[in-house]
Amino acid sequence: MALVIPAPATTTIPVAGGGEFPVRRIFCVGRNYADHVREMGGDPDREEPFFFTKPTDAIVPNGAEVHYPTKTKNYHHEIEMVVAIGKGGKNIPVAQALEHVFGYGVGLDMTRRDLQQEAKNMGRPWDLSKGFDNSGPCSELHPAAKVGHIEKGAIWLEVNGKVRQTSQLEKMIWSVPETISYLSDYVELAAGDVIFSGTPDGVAAVVAGDKLHGHVDGLTDLKITIV
Ligand code: MN
């Protein structure tokens, strides 16, 4: 079949040790750390997880300069562990969910917080507050086959050398296996899908010139600069 325009490029994330992980879809978990639920004015009782998505080309490589986005005056960081799916499936049991994980990375769910608040107030979708250009910086992925499954340890973000967010992965309300299982009841997961697993408290605004340094124990640190 002849394509009438050039096919879009496949977004990839480099893999530590070699190779590139092709990205199919990006799912993000909302409100997955109780302290962040509270700071956003919510009730951290264990409500069902919910998801939103970003386009695959939201991915930005480690070390990049990220342009401050248009149409916002409140551009926020959300440090998150990223889970890359290597084997698809639907209705995946929690006990088998980690078998579907290729590896892990450090990501930022960058957010136009003012647009998100307006969307919440008006009952509108979050797409343009969450799924805009360059809204998903992500470090190299580390294969679970090499580093194991990342289920506990520190997650933090510094901006210009000062700690903004710091927490522990084990504080996630929904664990990675639970999240995969739950999401796979809604969509058939496929190799190449990526899940941003939610952010701890401390989300705040950044401006041009800020240097962001994100960390999850056991993974490669993510560093980007806002320009
Ligand atoms: Mn998030």
Coordinates of C-alpha atoms and ligand atoms in Angstrom, one line a residue:
M1 CA 0.0 0.0 0.0
A2 CA 1.4 3.4 -1.0
L3 CA 1.4 5.9 1.9
V4 CA 0.2 9.3 0.7
I5 CA 2.4 11.1 3.3
P6 CA 5.6 9.9 5.0
A7 CA 4.8 7.6 7.9
P8 CA 5.4 9.2 11.3
A9 CA 8.6 8.3 13.0
T10 CA 8.5 5.7 15.7
T11 CA 9.4 7.3 19.1
T12 CA 12.0 5.3 20.9
I13 CA 13.6 5.3 24.4
P14 CA 17.2 4.3 24.6
V15 CA 17.9 1.2 26.7
A16 CA 20.9 1.1 29.1
G17 CA 23.3 -1.5 27.6
G18 CA 22.2 -0.9 24.1
G19 CA 19.2 -0.8 21.8
E20 CA 16.1 1.3 21.6
F21 CA 12.6 0.6 23.1
P22 CA 9.8 1.5 20.6
V23 CA 6.9 3.4 22.2
R24 CA 3.4 2.4 21.3
R25 CA 1.2 4.3 23.8
I26 CA 1.8 6.2 27.0
F27 CA -0.6 5.7 30.0
C28 CA -0.3 7.8 33.1
V29 CA -1.7 7.0 36.6
G30 CA -3.4 9.8 38.4
R31 CA -3.2 10.3 42.2
N32 CA -1.1 7.3 43.1
Y33 CA 0.7 8.7 46.3
A34 CA -1.5 9.8 49.2
D35 CA 0.5 12.9 50.0
H36 CA 0.1 14.1 46.4
V37 CA -3.7 13.4 46.5
R38 CA -3.9 15.6 49.6
E39 CA -1.9 18.4 48.1
M40 CA -4.2 18.4 45.1
G41 CA -7.2 18.7 47.4
G42 CA -8.4 15.1 47.1
D43 CA -9.2 12.3 49.5
P44 CA -6.4 9.6 49.6
D45 CA -8.8 6.8 50.5
R46 CA -8.0 4.0 48.2
E47 CA -10.3 5.0 45.3
E48 CA -10.0 3.0 42.0
P49 CA -7.0 4.1 40.0
F50 CA -7.6 6.3 36.9
F51 CA -5.6 6.9 33.8
F52 CA -4.9 9.5 31.2
T53 CA -2.7 9.3 28.2
K54 CA 0.0 11.3 26.4
P55 CA 1.0 11.0 22.7
T56 CA 4.1 8.9 22.1
D57 CA 6.0 11.9 20.7
A58 CA 5.7 13.6 24.1
I59 CA 8.8 11.6 25.1
V60 CA 12.0 13.7 25.5
P61 CA 15.4 12.1 25.8
N62 CA 17.6 12.4 28.9
G63 CA 19.8 15.5 28.8
A64 CA 17.4 17.5 26.6
E65 CA 16.6 21.1 26.6
V66 CA 12.8 21.4 26.9
H67 CA 11.0 24.6 25.7
Y68 CA 8.6 26.2 28.2
P69 CA 5.2 25.4 26.6
T70 CA 2.8 27.9 25.2
K71 CA -0.6 28.6 26.7
T72 CA 0.4 28.2 30.4
K73 CA 1.6 30.3 33.3
N74 CA 1.9 27.4 35.7
Y75 CA 4.1 24.6 34.2
H76 CA 4.6 21.9 36.8
H77 CA 7.0 19.0 37.3
E78 CA 5.8 15.5 38.4
I79 CA 8.6 13.0 39.0
E80 CA 7.5 9.4 38.3
M81 CA 8.9 6.0 37.7
V82 CA 8.2 4.8 34.2
V83 CA 7.3 1.1 33.5
A84 CA 7.9 -0.2 30.0
I85 CA 5.7 -3.1 28.9
G86 CA 7.5 -5.8 26.9
K87 CA 4.8 -8.4 26.6
G88 CA 1.1 -7.6 25.9
G89 CA -2.0 -9.0 27.4
K90 CA -5.5 -8.4 28.8
N91 CA -7.1 -9.2 32.1
I92 CA -3.6 -9.8 33.5
P93 CA -3.6 -11.2 37.0
V94 CA -1.7 -9.2 39.6
A95 CA 0.5 -12.2 40.4
Q96 CA 1.7 -12.4 36.7
A97 CA 1.8 -8.7 35.9
L98 CA 5.6 -8.3 36.4
E99 CA 6.1 -10.9 33.7
H100 CA 4.8 -8.2 31.2
V101 CA 7.4 -5.6 32.2
F102 CA 10.4 -5.0 30.0
G103 CA 12.1 -2.5 32.2
Y104 CA 12.0 0.8 34.1
G105 CA 13.0 4.4 33.7
V106 CA 12.8 7.8 35.4
G107 CA 10.2 10.2 33.9
L108 CA 8.6 13.6 34.3
D109 CA 4.8 14.0 33.7
M110 CA 5.1 17.7 32.8
T111 CA 1.8 19.5 33.3
R112 CA 0.1 22.7 32.4
R113 CA -1.4 23.0 35.9
D114 CA -3.5 26.0 35.1
L115 CA -5.1 24.3 32.1
Q116 CA -5.6 21.1 34.2
Q117 CA -7.4 23.1 36.9
E118 CA -9.6 24.8 34.4
A119 CA -10.4 21.4 32.8
K120 CA -11.3 20.0 36.2
N121 CA -13.6 23.0 37.0
M122 CA -15.4 22.7 33.7
G123 CA -15.6 18.9 33.4
R124 CA -13.4 19.0 30.3
P125 CA -10.7 16.5 29.3
W126 CA -7.1 16.8 30.4
D127 CA -5.5 16.2 27.0
L128 CA -3.9 19.5 26.4
S129 CA -2.9 20.0 30.1
K130 CA -1.1 16.7 30.1
G131 CA -0.5 15.4 26.6
F132 CA 1.2 18.3 24.9
D133 CA 4.6 18.4 23.0
N134 CA 7.6 17.4 25.1
S135 CA 5.5 16.6 28.2
G136 CA 7.1 13.3 28.9
P137 CA 10.9 13.5 29.5
C138 CA 12.2 10.0 30.2
S139 CA 15.6 8.5 31.1
E140 CA 17.2 5.4 29.6
L141 CA 15.3 2.2 30.4
H142 CA 16.9 -0.5 32.5
P143 CA 15.8 -4.0 31.6
A144 CA 14.2 -5.9 34.5
A145 CA 16.3 -8.9 33.3
K146 CA 19.3 -6.9 34.4
V147 CA 18.2 -4.8 37.4
G148 CA 15.3 -6.8 38.7
H149 CA 11.9 -5.3 39.4
I150 CA 11.9 -1.9 41.0
E151 CA 9.4 -2.0 43.8
K152 CA 10.9 0.1 46.6
G153 CA 13.4 2.8 47.2
A154 CA 13.8 6.5 46.9
I155 CA 12.2 8.7 44.2
W156 CA 13.1 12.4 44.2
L157 CA 13.4 15.5 42.1
E158 CA 15.7 18.4 42.6
V159 CA 15.3 21.7 40.8
N160 CA 18.5 23.8 40.6
G161 CA 20.0 21.6 43.2
K162 CA 17.2 21.9 45.8
V163 CA 14.9 19.0 46.6
R164 CA 11.3 19.6 45.5
Q165 CA 9.8 16.1 45.6
T166 CA 11.1 13.2 47.7
S167 CA 9.3 10.0 48.6
Q168 CA 9.5 6.2 48.5
L169 CA 8.1 3.9 45.7
E170 CA 6.5 1.7 48.3
K171 CA 4.2 4.6 49.1
M172 CA 2.3 4.1 45.8
I173 CA -1.3 3.5 46.5
W174 CA -1.5 1.1 43.6
S175 CA 1.6 -1.0 43.1
V176 CA 3.1 -1.5 39.6
P177 CA 1.6 -5.1 39.4
E178 CA -1.8 -3.8 40.5
T179 CA -1.7 -0.9 38.1
I180 CA -0.8 -3.2 35.1
S181 CA -3.5 -5.6 36.1
Y182 CA -6.1 -2.9 36.5
L183 CA -5.2 -1.1 33.2
S184 CA -5.3 -4.4 31.3
D185 CA -8.9 -4.9 32.3
Y186 CA -9.7 -1.7 30.3
V187 CA -7.3 -2.0 27.3
E188 CA -5.3 -4.9 25.9
L189 CA -1.8 -3.9 26.7
A190 CA 0.8 -4.4 24.0
A191 CA 4.6 -4.5 23.8
G192 CA 5.8 -0.9 23.6
D193 CA 3.2 0.5 26.0
V194 CA 4.7 2.7 28.7
I195 CA 3.1 3.6 32.0
F196 CA 4.0 6.7 34.1
S197 CA 3.2 5.4 37.6
G198 CA 2.2 8.5 39.4
T199 CA 3.9 11.3 41.3
P200 CA 4.5 11.9 45.0
D201 CA 3.8 15.2 46.7
G202 CA 5.8 18.4 46.1
V203 CA 4.7 19.2 42.6
A204 CA 5.4 22.9 41.8
A205 CA 6.2 25.3 38.9
V206 CA 9.3 25.6 36.9
V207 CA 10.5 28.4 34.7
A208 CA 13.0 28.9 31.8
G209 CA 16.5 28.3 33.0
D210 CA 15.6 25.7 35.7
K211 CA 17.6 22.5 35.8
L212 CA 15.6 19.4 36.8
H213 CA 17.3 16.3 38.2
G214 CA 15.2 13.3 38.8
H215 CA 16.1 10.0 40.6
V216 CA 14.7 6.6 41.3
D217 CA 17.0 4.2 43.2
G218 CA 18.5 1.6 40.8
L219 CA 18.0 3.6 37.6
T220 CA 19.8 6.3 35.6
D221 CA 19.1 9.8 36.8
L222 CA 17.0 12.1 34.5
K223 CA 18.3 15.6 33.8
I224 CA 16.6 18.2 31.7
T225 CA 16.8 22.0 31.4
I226 CA 13.8 24.3 30.8
V227 CA 14.6 26.9 28.1
Ligands
MN1 MN 1.4 12.4 37.0

